[in-house]
């Protein structure tokens, strides 16, 4: 979640940084204006309108890493995540947004249309309380500006009474 959430080794929430309620409608409006498929990250669940959006996300991530994605294997993994409840498919985000406007960590947008992604990114970057990043060429990851891995690591170390001089971070990128 790009540092939006800090949990301990058993999954207990230590710290969280959510999107601001007043930004959520702006984000959704921009993504929809540029036809960017998007998913909502709330608690430990990813909400999507279509399983294909999730498949496309992982295909794009694999391609961005220089891999040839096995689409059947990706589909199988996504279906397993749906079956376990980690990913939930919904017809509309309206009820979710109404009920979770204060607990939405991240909105993840994907598109194969790079021009629309660039236009959406430019519009989103005009909202000063947002951080807009990408983990691959075909996506946008939208979080609160304070949802940063360094800040999350600092919160974790503080919660565990570990001086920052004794902290080291290793990531997948």
Short mmCIF file of C-alpha atoms in Angstrom, two decimals:
data_model
loop_
_atom_site.label_atom_id
_atom_site.label_comp_id
_atom_site.label_asym_id
_atom_site.label_seq_id
_atom_site.Cartn_x
_atom_site.Cartn_y
_atom_site.Cartn_z
CA UNK A 1 0.00 0.00 0.00
CA UNK A 2 3.00 2.29 -0.55
CA UNK A 3 3.29 2.87 3.18
CA UNK A 4 -0.39 3.67 3.78
CA UNK A 5 -0.61 0.86 6.31
CA UNK A 6 1.71 -0.54 8.96
CA UNK A 7 0.97 -3.94 10.49
CA UNK A 8 2.92 -6.13 12.88
CA UNK A 9 3.96 -9.73 12.22
CA UNK A 10 0.50 -11.10 13.14
CA UNK A 11 -1.44 -8.51 11.15
CA UNK A 12 -2.43 -6.05 13.86
CA UNK A 13 -2.74 -2.50 12.54
CA UNK A 14 -0.08 -0.16 13.98
CA UNK A 15 -0.65 2.93 11.82
CA UNK A 16 -2.72 3.93 8.82
CA UNK A 17 -2.81 6.85 6.42
CA UNK A 18 -6.02 7.06 4.40
CA UNK A 19 -7.03 9.12 1.42
CA UNK A 20 -8.81 12.30 2.45
CA UNK A 21 -12.57 12.01 2.06
CA UNK A 22 -12.72 15.25 0.07
CA UNK A 23 -10.23 13.84 -2.47
CA UNK A 24 -11.98 10.57 -3.23
CA UNK A 25 -14.73 11.96 -5.49
CA UNK A 26 -12.13 14.06 -7.33
CA UNK A 27 -9.98 10.99 -7.93
CA UNK A 28 -12.87 8.86 -9.18
CA UNK A 29 -14.13 11.67 -11.44
CA UNK A 30 -10.69 12.06 -13.03
CA UNK A 31 -10.18 8.31 -13.53
CA UNK A 32 -13.62 7.91 -15.07
CA UNK A 33 -13.15 10.95 -17.33
CA UNK A 34 -10.05 9.27 -18.81
CA UNK A 35 -11.58 5.77 -18.87
CA UNK A 36 -9.09 4.39 -16.35
CA UNK A 37 -10.20 1.10 -14.75
CA UNK A 38 -9.67 1.29 -11.03
CA UNK A 39 -9.74 -0.73 -7.84
CA UNK A 40 -10.24 0.33 -4.23
CA UNK A 41 -8.00 -0.85 -1.39
CA UNK A 42 -9.96 -0.95 1.87
CA UNK A 43 -8.58 -2.79 4.91
CA UNK A 44 -7.23 -6.13 3.60
CA UNK A 45 -9.51 -6.26 0.55
CA UNK A 46 -9.20 -5.09 -3.04
CA UNK A 47 -12.53 -4.19 -4.63
CA UNK A 48 -12.85 -4.30 -8.39
CA UNK A 49 -15.70 -4.17 -10.90
CA UNK A 50 -14.23 -6.89 -13.10
CA UNK A 51 -11.81 -9.76 -12.62
CA UNK A 52 -10.26 -8.84 -15.97
CA UNK A 53 -9.06 -5.54 -14.44
CA UNK A 54 -7.01 -7.52 -11.93
CA UNK A 55 -5.66 -9.84 -14.60
CA UNK A 56 -4.67 -6.87 -16.79
CA UNK A 57 -2.90 -5.30 -13.81
CA UNK A 58 -0.68 -8.33 -13.25
CA UNK A 59 -0.05 -8.81 -16.97
CA UNK A 60 1.11 -5.19 -17.19
CA UNK A 61 3.31 -5.57 -14.10
CA UNK A 62 4.96 -8.67 -15.56
CA UNK A 63 5.52 -6.97 -18.92
CA UNK A 64 6.98 -3.90 -17.19
CA UNK A 65 9.46 -6.23 -15.45
CA UNK A 66 10.51 -7.65 -18.83
CA UNK A 67 8.71 -10.95 -18.30
CA UNK A 68 6.40 -12.83 -20.62
CA UNK A 69 3.28 -13.24 -18.48
CA UNK A 70 1.50 -16.57 -18.25
CA UNK A 71 -2.05 -15.22 -18.49
CA UNK A 72 -3.64 -18.56 -17.55
CA UNK A 73 -1.51 -18.75 -14.41
CA UNK A 74 -2.33 -15.13 -13.55
CA UNK A 75 -6.06 -15.80 -14.07
CA UNK A 76 -5.85 -18.85 -11.79
CA UNK A 77 -4.12 -16.83 -9.05
CA UNK A 78 -6.66 -14.00 -9.30
CA UNK A 79 -9.51 -16.53 -9.13
CA UNK A 80 -7.91 -17.99 -5.98
CA UNK A 81 -7.74 -14.51 -4.46
CA UNK A 82 -11.41 -13.93 -5.29
CA UNK A 83 -12.32 -17.29 -3.74
CA UNK A 84 -10.40 -16.40 -0.55
CA UNK A 85 -12.02 -12.95 -0.33
CA UNK A 86 -8.84 -10.93 -0.79
CA UNK A 87 -10.34 -9.58 -4.02
CA UNK A 88 -14.05 -8.85 -4.17
CA UNK A 89 -15.97 -8.10 -7.36
CA UNK A 90 -18.71 -5.47 -7.03
CA UNK A 91 -21.15 -3.98 -9.53
CA UNK A 92 -20.63 -0.46 -8.22
CA UNK A 93 -18.28 1.37 -5.86
CA UNK A 94 -21.03 3.72 -4.64
CA UNK A 95 -21.97 1.84 -1.43
CA UNK A 96 -18.32 1.07 -0.66
CA UNK A 97 -17.33 4.70 -1.03
CA UNK A 98 -20.23 5.84 1.14
CA UNK A 99 -19.45 3.33 3.91
CA UNK A 100 -15.64 3.54 3.75
CA UNK A 101 -14.85 7.14 2.85
CA UNK A 102 -12.59 7.40 5.92
CA UNK A 103 -10.80 4.05 5.50
CA UNK A 104 -9.78 3.97 1.84
CA UNK A 105 -6.02 3.46 1.58
CA UNK A 106 -5.37 3.49 -2.11
CA UNK A 107 -6.99 3.67 -5.52
CA UNK A 108 -5.18 1.73 -8.21
CA UNK A 109 -5.90 2.63 -11.84
CA UNK A 110 -4.94 0.67 -14.94
CA UNK A 111 -5.18 1.26 -18.65
CA UNK A 112 -3.46 0.20 -21.82
CA UNK A 113 -4.05 3.74 -23.12
CA UNK A 114 -0.84 5.51 -22.05
CA UNK A 115 -2.04 8.92 -23.23
CA UNK A 116 -5.10 8.74 -20.98
CA UNK A 117 -2.92 7.56 -18.09
CA UNK A 118 -0.61 10.55 -18.58
CA UNK A 119 -3.55 12.96 -18.71
CA UNK A 120 -5.11 11.43 -15.60
CA UNK A 121 -1.75 11.57 -13.78
CA UNK A 122 -1.35 15.26 -14.65
CA UNK A 123 -4.85 16.04 -13.36
CA UNK A 124 -4.32 14.02 -10.16
CA UNK A 125 -0.97 15.69 -9.48
CA UNK A 126 -2.84 19.00 -9.20
CA UNK A 127 -4.36 17.74 -5.94
CA UNK A 128 -1.66 18.59 -3.37
CA UNK A 129 -2.74 16.01 -0.77
CA UNK A 130 -2.14 13.09 -3.15
CA UNK A 131 0.86 11.00 -4.07
CA UNK A 132 0.61 9.51 -7.56
CA UNK A 133 3.08 6.75 -8.38
CA UNK A 134 3.32 3.77 -10.72
CA UNK A 135 4.60 0.25 -10.24
CA UNK A 136 4.43 -0.35 -13.99
CA UNK A 137 3.92 1.46 -17.27
CA UNK A 138 0.15 0.88 -17.35
CA UNK A 139 -0.93 1.92 -13.88
CA UNK A 140 -1.40 4.72 -11.39
CA UNK A 141 -1.24 4.21 -7.64
CA UNK A 142 -3.02 6.98 -5.76
CA UNK A 143 -2.50 7.44 -2.02
CA UNK A 144 -2.39 10.19 0.56
CA UNK A 145 0.79 12.26 0.26
CA UNK A 146 1.74 11.04 3.75
CA UNK A 147 1.45 7.37 2.79
CA UNK A 148 5.14 6.80 2.23
CA UNK A 149 7.23 3.74 3.00
CA UNK A 150 9.80 5.80 4.92
CA UNK A 151 7.11 7.28 7.16
CA UNK A 152 5.56 3.83 7.63
CA UNK A 153 8.92 2.35 8.59
CA UNK A 154 9.46 5.17 11.08
CA UNK A 155 6.02 4.50 12.63
CA UNK A 156 6.79 0.78 12.87
CA UNK A 157 10.19 1.37 14.49
CA UNK A 158 8.67 3.84 16.95
CA UNK A 159 5.90 1.37 17.88
CA UNK A 160 8.57 -1.28 18.55
CA UNK A 161 10.94 1.13 20.35
CA UNK A 162 13.68 0.55 17.77
CA UNK A 163 16.01 3.51 17.13
CA UNK A 164 16.13 4.47 13.45
CA UNK A 165 19.90 4.00 13.53
CA UNK A 166 19.18 0.27 13.89
CA UNK A 167 16.64 0.07 11.05
CA UNK A 168 17.22 -1.20 7.54
CA UNK A 169 14.73 -1.55 4.70
CA UNK A 170 14.79 -4.00 1.80
CA UNK A 171 12.19 -3.85 -0.97
CA UNK A 172 11.20 -5.62 -4.15
CA UNK A 173 12.16 -2.69 -6.37
#
